[in-house]
PDB file of C-alpha atoms in Angstrom:
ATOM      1  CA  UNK A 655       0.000   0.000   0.000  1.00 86.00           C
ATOM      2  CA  UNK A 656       2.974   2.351   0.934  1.00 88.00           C
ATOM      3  CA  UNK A 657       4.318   1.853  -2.648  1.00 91.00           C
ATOM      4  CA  UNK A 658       1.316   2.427  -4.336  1.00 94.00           C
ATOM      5  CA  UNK A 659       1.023   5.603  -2.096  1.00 94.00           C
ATOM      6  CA  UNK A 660       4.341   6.995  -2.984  1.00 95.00           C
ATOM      7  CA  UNK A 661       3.855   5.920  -6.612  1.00 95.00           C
ATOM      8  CA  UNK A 662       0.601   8.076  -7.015  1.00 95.00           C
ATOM      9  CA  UNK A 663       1.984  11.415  -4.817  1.00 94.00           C
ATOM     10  CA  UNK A 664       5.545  10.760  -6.778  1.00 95.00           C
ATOM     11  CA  UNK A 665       3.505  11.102 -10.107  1.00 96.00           C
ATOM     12  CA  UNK A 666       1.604  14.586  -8.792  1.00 93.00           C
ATOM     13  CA  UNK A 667       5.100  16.337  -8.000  1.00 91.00           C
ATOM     14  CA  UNK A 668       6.597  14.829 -10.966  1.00 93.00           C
ATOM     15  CA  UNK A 669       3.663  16.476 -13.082  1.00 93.00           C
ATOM     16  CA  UNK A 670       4.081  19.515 -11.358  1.00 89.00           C
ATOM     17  CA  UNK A 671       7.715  19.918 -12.064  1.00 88.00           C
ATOM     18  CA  UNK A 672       7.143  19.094 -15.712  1.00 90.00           C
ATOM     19  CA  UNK A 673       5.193  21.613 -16.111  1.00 89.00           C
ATOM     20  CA  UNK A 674       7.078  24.097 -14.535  1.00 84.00           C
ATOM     21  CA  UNK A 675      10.562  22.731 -14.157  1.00 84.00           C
ATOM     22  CA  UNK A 676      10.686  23.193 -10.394  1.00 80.00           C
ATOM     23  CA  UNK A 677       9.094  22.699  -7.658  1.00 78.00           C
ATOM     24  CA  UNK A 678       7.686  19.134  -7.606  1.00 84.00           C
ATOM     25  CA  UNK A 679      11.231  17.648  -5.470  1.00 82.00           C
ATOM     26  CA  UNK A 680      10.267  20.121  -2.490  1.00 77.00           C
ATOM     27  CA  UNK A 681       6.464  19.160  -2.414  1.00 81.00           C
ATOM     28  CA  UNK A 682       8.091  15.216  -2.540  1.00 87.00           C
ATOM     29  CA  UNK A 683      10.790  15.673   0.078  1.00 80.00           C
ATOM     30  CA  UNK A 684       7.666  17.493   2.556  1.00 77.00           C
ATOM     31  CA  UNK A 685       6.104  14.107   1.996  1.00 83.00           C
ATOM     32  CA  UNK A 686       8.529  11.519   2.806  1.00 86.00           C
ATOM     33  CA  UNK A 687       9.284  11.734   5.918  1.00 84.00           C
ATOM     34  CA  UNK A 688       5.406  10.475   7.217  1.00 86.00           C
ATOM     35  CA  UNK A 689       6.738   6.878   4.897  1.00 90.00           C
ATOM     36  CA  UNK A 690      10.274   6.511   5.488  1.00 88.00           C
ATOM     37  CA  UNK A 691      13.005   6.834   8.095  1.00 87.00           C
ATOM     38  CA  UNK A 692      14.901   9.735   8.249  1.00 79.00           C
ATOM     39  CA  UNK A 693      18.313   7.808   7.155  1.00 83.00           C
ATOM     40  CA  UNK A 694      16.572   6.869   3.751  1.00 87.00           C
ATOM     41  CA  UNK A 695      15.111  10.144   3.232  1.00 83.00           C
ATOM     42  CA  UNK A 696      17.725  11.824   1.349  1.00 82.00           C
ATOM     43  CA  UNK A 697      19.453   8.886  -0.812  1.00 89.00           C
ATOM     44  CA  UNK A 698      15.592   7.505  -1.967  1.00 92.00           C
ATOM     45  CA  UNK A 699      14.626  11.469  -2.356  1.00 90.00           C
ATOM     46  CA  UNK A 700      17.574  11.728  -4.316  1.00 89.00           C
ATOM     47  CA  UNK A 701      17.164   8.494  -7.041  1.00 93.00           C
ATOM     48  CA  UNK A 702      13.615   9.387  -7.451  1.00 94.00           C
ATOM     49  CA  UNK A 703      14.658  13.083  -8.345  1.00 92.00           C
ATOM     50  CA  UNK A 704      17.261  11.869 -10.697  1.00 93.00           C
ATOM     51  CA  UNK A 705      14.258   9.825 -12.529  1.00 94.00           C
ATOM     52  CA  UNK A 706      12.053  12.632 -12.644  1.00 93.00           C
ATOM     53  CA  UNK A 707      14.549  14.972 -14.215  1.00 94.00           C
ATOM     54  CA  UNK A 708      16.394  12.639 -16.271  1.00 96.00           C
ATOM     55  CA  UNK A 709      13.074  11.366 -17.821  1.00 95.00           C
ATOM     56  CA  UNK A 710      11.904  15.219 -18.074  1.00 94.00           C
ATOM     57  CA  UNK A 711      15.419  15.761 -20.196  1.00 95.00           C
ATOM     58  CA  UNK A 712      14.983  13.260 -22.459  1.00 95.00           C
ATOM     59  CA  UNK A 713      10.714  13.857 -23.507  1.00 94.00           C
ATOM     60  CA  UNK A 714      12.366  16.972 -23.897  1.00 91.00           C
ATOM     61  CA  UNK A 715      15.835  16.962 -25.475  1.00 93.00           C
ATOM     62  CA  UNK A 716      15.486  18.994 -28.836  1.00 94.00           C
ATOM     63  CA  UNK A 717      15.371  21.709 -26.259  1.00 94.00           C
ATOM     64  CA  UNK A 718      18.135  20.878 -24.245  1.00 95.00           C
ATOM     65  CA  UNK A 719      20.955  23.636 -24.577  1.00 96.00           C
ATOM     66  CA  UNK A 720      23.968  20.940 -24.408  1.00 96.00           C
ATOM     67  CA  UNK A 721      26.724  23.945 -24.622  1.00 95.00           C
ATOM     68  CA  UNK A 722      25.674  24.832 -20.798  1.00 96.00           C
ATOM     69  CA  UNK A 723      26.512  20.842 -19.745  1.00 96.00           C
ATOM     70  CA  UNK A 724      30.306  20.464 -19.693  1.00 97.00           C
ATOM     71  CA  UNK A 725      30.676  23.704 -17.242  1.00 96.00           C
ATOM     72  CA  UNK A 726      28.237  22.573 -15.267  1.00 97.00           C
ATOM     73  CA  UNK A 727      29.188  18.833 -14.860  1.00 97.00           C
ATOM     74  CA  UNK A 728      32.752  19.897 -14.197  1.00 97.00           C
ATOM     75  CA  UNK A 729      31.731  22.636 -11.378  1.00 96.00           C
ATOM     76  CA  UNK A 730      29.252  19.782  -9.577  1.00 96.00           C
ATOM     77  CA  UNK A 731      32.258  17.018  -9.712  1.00 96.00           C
ATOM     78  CA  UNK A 732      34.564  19.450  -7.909  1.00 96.00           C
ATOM     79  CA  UNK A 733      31.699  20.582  -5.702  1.00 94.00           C
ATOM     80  CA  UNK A 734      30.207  16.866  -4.280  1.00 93.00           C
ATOM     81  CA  UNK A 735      34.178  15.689  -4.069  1.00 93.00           C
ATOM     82  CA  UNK A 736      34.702  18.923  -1.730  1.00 93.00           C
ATOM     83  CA  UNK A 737      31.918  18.426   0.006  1.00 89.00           C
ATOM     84  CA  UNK A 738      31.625  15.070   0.209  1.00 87.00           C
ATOM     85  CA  UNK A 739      34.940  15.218   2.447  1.00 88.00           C
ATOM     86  CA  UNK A 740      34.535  18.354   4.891  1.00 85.00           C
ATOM     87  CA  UNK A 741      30.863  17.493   5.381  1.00 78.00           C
ATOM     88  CA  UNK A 742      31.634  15.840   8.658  1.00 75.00           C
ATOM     89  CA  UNK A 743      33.862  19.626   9.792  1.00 80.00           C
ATOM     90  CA  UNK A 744      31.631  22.106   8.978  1.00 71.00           C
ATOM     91  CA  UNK A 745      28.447  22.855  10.227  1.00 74.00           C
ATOM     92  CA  UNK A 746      25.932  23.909   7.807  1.00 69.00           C
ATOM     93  CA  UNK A 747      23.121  25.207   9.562  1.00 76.00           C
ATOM     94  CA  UNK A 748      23.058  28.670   7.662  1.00 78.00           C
ATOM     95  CA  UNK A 749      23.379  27.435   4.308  1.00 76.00           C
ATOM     96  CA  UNK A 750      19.471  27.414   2.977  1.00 79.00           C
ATOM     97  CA  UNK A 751      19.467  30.984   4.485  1.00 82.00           C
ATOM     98  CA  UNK A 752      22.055  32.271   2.162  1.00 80.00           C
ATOM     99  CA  UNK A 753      20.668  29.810  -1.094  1.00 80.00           C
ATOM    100  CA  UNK A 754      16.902  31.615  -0.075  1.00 84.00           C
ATOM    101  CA  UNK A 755      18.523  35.151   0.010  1.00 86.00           C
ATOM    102  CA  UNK A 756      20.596  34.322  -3.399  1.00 83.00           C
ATOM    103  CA  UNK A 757      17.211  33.454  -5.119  1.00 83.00           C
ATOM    104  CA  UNK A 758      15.173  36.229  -3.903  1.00 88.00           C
ATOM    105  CA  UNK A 759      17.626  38.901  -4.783  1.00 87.00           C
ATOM    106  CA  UNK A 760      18.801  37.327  -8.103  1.00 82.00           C
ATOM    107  CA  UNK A 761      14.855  37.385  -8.998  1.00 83.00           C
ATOM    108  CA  UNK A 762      13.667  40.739  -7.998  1.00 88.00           C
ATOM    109  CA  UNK A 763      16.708  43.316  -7.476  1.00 87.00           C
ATOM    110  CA  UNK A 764      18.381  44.698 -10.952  1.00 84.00           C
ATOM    111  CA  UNK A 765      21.095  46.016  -8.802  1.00 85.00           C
ATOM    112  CA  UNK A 766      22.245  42.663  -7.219  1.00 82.00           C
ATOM    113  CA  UNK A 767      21.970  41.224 -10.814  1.00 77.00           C
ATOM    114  CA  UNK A 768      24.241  43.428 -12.311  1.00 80.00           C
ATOM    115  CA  UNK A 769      26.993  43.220  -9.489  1.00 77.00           C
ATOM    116  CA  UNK A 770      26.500  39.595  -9.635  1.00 73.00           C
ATOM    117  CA  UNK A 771      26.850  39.273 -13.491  1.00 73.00           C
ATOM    118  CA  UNK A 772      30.828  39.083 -13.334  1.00 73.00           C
ATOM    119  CA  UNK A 773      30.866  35.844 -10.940  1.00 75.00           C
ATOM    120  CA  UNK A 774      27.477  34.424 -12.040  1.00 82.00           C
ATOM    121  CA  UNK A 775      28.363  31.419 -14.054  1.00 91.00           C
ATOM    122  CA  UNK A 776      27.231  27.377 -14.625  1.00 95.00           C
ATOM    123  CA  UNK A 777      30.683  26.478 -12.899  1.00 95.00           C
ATOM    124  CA  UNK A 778      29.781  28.250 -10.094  1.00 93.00           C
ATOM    125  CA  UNK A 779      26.171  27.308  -9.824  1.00 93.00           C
ATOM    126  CA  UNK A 780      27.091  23.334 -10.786  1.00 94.00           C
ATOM    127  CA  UNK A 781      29.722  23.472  -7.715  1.00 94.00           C
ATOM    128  CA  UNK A 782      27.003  24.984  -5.156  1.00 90.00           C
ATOM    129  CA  UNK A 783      24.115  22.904  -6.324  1.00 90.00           C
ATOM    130  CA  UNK A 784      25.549  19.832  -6.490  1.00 92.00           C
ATOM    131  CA  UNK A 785      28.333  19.924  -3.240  1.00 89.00           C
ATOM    132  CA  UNK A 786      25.404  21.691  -1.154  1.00 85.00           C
ATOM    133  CA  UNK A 787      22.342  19.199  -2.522  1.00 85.00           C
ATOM    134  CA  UNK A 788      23.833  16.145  -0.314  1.00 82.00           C
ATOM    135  CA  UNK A 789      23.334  18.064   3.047  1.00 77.00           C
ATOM    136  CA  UNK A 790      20.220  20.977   1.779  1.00 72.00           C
ATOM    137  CA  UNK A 791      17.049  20.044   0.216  1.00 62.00           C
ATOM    138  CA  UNK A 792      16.592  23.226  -1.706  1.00 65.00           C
ATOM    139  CA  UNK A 793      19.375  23.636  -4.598  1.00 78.00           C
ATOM    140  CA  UNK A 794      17.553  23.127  -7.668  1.00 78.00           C
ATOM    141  CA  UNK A 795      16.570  26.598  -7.604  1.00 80.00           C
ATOM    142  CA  UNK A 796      19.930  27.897  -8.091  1.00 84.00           C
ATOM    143  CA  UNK A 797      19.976  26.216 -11.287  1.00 88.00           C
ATOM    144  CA  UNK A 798      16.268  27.443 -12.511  1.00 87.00           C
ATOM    145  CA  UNK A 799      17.555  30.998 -11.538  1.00 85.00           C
ATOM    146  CA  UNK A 800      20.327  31.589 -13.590  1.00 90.00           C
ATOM    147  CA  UNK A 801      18.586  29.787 -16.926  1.00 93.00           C
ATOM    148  CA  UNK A 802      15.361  31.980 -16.696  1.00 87.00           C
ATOM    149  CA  UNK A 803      17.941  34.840 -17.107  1.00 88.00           C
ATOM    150  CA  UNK A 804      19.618  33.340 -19.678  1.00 90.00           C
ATOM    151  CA  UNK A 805      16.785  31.435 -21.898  1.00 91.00           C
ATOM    152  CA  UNK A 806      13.410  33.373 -22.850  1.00 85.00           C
ATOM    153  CA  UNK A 807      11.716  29.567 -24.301  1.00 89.00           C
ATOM    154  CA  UNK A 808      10.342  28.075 -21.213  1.00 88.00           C
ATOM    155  CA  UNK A 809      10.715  24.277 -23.123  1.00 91.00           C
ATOM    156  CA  UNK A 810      14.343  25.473 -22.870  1.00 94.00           C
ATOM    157  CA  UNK A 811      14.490  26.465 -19.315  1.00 93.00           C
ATOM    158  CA  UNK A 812      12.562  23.289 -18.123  1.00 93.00           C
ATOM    159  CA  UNK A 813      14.676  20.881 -20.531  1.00 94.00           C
ATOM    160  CA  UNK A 814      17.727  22.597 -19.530  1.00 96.00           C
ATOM    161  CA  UNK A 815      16.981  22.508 -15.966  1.00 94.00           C
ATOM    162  CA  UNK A 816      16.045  19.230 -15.784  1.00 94.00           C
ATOM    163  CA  UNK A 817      19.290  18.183 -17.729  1.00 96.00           C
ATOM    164  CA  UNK A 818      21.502  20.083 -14.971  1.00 96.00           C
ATOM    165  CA  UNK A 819      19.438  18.525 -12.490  1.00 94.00           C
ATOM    166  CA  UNK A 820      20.279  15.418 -13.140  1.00 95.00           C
ATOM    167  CA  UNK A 821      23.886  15.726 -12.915  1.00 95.00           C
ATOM    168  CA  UNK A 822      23.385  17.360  -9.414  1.00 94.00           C
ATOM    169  CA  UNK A 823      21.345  14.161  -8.050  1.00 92.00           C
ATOM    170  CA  UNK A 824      23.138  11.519 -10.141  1.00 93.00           C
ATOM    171  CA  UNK A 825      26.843  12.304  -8.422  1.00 94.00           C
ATOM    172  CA  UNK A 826      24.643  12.346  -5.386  1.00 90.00           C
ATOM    173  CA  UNK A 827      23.596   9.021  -5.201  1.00 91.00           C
ATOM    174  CA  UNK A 828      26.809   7.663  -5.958  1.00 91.00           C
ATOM    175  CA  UNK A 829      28.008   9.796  -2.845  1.00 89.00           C
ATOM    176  CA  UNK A 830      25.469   7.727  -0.613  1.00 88.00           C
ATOM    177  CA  UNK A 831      26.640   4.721  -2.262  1.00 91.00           C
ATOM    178  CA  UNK A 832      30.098   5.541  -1.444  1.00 89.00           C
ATOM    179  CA  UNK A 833      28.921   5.948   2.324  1.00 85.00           C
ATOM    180  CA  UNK A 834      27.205   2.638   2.338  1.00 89.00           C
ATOM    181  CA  UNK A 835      23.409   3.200   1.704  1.00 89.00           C
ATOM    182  CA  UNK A 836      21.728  -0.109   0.556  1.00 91.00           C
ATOM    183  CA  UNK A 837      19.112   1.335  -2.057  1.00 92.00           C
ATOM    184  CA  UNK A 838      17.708  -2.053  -2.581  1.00 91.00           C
ATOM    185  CA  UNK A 839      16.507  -2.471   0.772  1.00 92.00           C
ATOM    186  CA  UNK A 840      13.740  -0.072  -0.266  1.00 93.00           C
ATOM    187  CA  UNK A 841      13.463  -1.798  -3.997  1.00 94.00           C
ATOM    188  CA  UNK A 842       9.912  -2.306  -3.952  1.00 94.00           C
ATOM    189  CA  UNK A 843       9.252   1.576  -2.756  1.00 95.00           C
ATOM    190  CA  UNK A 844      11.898   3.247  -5.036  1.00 95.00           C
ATOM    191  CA  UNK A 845      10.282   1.105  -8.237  1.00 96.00           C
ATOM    192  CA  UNK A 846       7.376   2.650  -7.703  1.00 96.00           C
ATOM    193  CA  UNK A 847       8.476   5.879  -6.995  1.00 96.00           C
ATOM    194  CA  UNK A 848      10.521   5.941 -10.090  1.00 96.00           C
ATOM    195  CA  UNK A 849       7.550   4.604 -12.479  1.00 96.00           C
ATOM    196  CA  UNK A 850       5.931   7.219 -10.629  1.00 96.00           C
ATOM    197  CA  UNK A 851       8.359  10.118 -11.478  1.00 96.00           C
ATOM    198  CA  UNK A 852       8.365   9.285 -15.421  1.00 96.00           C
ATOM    199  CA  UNK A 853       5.148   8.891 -15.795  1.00 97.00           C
ATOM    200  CA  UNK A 854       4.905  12.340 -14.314  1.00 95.00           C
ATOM    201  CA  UNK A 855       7.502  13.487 -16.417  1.00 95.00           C
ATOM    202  CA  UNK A 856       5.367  12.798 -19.863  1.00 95.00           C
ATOM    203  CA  UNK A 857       2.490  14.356 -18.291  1.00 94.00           C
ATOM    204  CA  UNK A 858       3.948  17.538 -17.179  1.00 92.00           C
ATOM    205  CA  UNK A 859       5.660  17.859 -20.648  1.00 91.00           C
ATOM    206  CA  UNK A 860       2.134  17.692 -22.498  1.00 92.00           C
ATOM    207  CA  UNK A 861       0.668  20.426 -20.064  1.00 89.00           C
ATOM    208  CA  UNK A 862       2.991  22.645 -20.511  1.00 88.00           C
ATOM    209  CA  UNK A 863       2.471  23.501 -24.213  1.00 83.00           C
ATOM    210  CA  UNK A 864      -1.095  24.510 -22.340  1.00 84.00           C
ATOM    211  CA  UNK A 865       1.176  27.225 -21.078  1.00 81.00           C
ATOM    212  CA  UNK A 866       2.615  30.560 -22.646  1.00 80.00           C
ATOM    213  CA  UNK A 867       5.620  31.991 -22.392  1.00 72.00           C
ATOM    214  CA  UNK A 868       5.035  35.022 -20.144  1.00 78.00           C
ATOM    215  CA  UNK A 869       2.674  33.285 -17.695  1.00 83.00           C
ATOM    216  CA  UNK A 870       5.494  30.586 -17.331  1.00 81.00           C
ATOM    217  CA  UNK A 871       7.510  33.056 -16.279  1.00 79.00           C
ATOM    218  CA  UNK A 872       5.517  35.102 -13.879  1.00 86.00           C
ATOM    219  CA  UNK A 873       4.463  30.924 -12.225  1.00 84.00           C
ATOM    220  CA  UNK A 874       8.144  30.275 -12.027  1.00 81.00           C
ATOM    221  CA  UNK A 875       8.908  33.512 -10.750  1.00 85.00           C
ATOM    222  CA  UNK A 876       6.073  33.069  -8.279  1.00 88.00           C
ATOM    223  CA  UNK A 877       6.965  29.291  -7.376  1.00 84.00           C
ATOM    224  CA  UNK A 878      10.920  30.187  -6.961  1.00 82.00           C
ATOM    225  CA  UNK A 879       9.681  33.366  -4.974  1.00 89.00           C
ATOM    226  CA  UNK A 880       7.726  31.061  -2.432  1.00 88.00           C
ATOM    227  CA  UNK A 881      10.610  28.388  -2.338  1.00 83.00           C
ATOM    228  CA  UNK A 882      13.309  30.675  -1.473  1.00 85.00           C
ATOM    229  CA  UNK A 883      10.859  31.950   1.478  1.00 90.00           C
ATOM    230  CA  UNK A 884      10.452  28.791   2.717  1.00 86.00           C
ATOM    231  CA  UNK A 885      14.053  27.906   2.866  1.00 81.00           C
ATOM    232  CA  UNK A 886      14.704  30.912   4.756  1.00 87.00           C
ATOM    233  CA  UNK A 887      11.777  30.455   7.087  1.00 88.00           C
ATOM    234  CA  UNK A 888      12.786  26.989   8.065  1.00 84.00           C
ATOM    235  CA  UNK A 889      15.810  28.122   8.881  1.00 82.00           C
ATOM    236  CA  UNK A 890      14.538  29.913  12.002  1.00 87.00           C
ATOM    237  CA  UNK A 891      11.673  26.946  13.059  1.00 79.00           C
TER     238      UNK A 891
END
C-alpha cells in the first residue's frame, strides 16, 4: 500500500515539475518523511529526483541547450568531491538561508543582478548545487535561476533545468553509495516511486504547451519566490 502511495503522490510532484521545471522535489521531500526513516530520506529522495529529471530531459531533449553541460558537470564534480569530504567539519546550519537570500535577490533586485553578473556562471552554480544538494534540500533553484535569465523559451528552461538537475542528483547518489546506503533495501518503494516520477515526467511535458511563455515566467517567478521563502523560514523553526 505504501508503494502504491508513494507511486501516485511521486507522479503529482513529478507532473508539477514538468510543467514548470521546479518545484515538484520540495512538495516530494515534505512528503517523505510520514513513509520513510529519516536515514533513507535523502538517498531515496535523491534516485527518485534523478528519474524525474532525467526522464523530463529526455521527452524533452530537442530543447536541451547541451553547450551549458560540460561547465556545469565539471563545477558539480569538484563541488560533491569537496563536500563530500569536509561534510563531517563544517556545520551547515546557515546554508538554505544564504541559497533563499541568493534566489530572492537574483529574482527581484536589478542592482544585485548586475553586481553579480561578473561571478554568475554554470561552474559556479554546478559546484554549489551539487556539493550543497547532499546536506540541503533546496538547490535546484539555483539552477532554474540563472537559466530563466539566460533562456526566454520556457521548453528550454525546463529541458535545460532538468538536464543540470540530473547531474546534481546523479553524483549524489553515488556519494550515498560511497557511504554505504543499501538502495535495494527499499526496492519495492523506489520502483514505484521511479515509475511514478516518469510517468509524471510525460504528463507535465504535455501540459505545458497549455502554457505561454510570459505566464510561465511570472508561475516560475512566483513558485521560486515562495521556495526561497520557505528555505529561509525553516531556517529559524
Amino acid at each position: 500500500m505504501t508503494e502504491l502511495i508513494l507511486g501516485v503522490l511521486t507522479f503529482l510532484t513529478s507532473t508539477v515539475a514538468g510543467v514548470v521545471g521546479i518545484g515538484g522535489g520540495m512538495m516530494l521531500i515534505a512528503i517523505l518523511p510520514s513513509f520513510l526513516p529519516l536515514n533513507a530520506l535523502i538517498p531515496v529522495h535523491g534516485l527518485t529526483q534523478m528519474s524525474s529529471n532525467f526522464s523530463r530531459a529526455v521527452f524533452g531533449y530537442k530543447d536541451v541547450q547541451y553547450e551549458v553541460i560540460p561547465k556545469f558537470l565539471l563545477g558539480s564534480i569538484v563541488g560533491i568531491g569537496i563536500f563530500a569530504a569536509i561534510i563531517n567539519f563544517i556545520s551547515l546550519e546557515y546554508v538554505p538561508l544564504f541559497i533563499g537570500a541568493y534566489i530572492l535577490l537574483s529574482l527581484w533586485s536589478q542592482k544585485f543582478n548586475d553586481k553579480i553578473k561578473k561571478f554568475e556562471n554554470y561552474y559556479i552554480i554546478g559546484f554549489f548545487q551539487t556539493g550543497l544538494s547532499i546536506v540541503v534540500g533546496a538547490t535546484g533553484p539555483l539552477t532554474m535561476t540563472i537559466l530563466l535569465k539566460d533562456y526566454k523559451d520556457k521548453d528550454k528552461v525546463v529541458a535545460t533545468g532538468a538536464a543540470l538537475m540530473s547531474i546534481t542528483h546523479i553524483l549524489k547518489v553515488f556519494v550515498f553509495m560511497y557511504f554505504g546506503f543499501v538502495f535495494f533495501d527499499y526496492i519495492g518503494i523506489i520502483v514505484a516511486m521511479i515509475i511514478g516520477a516518469v510517468a509524471g515526467s510525460w504528463a507535465g511535458t504535455q501540459l505545458r504547451d497549455k502554457i505561454d511563455g510570459k505566464k510561465f515566467t511570472i508561475i516560475l517567478k512566483v513558485l521560486l519566490t515562495a521556495l526561497a521563502i520557505k528555505v529561509i523560514v525553516d531556517v529559524f523553526i
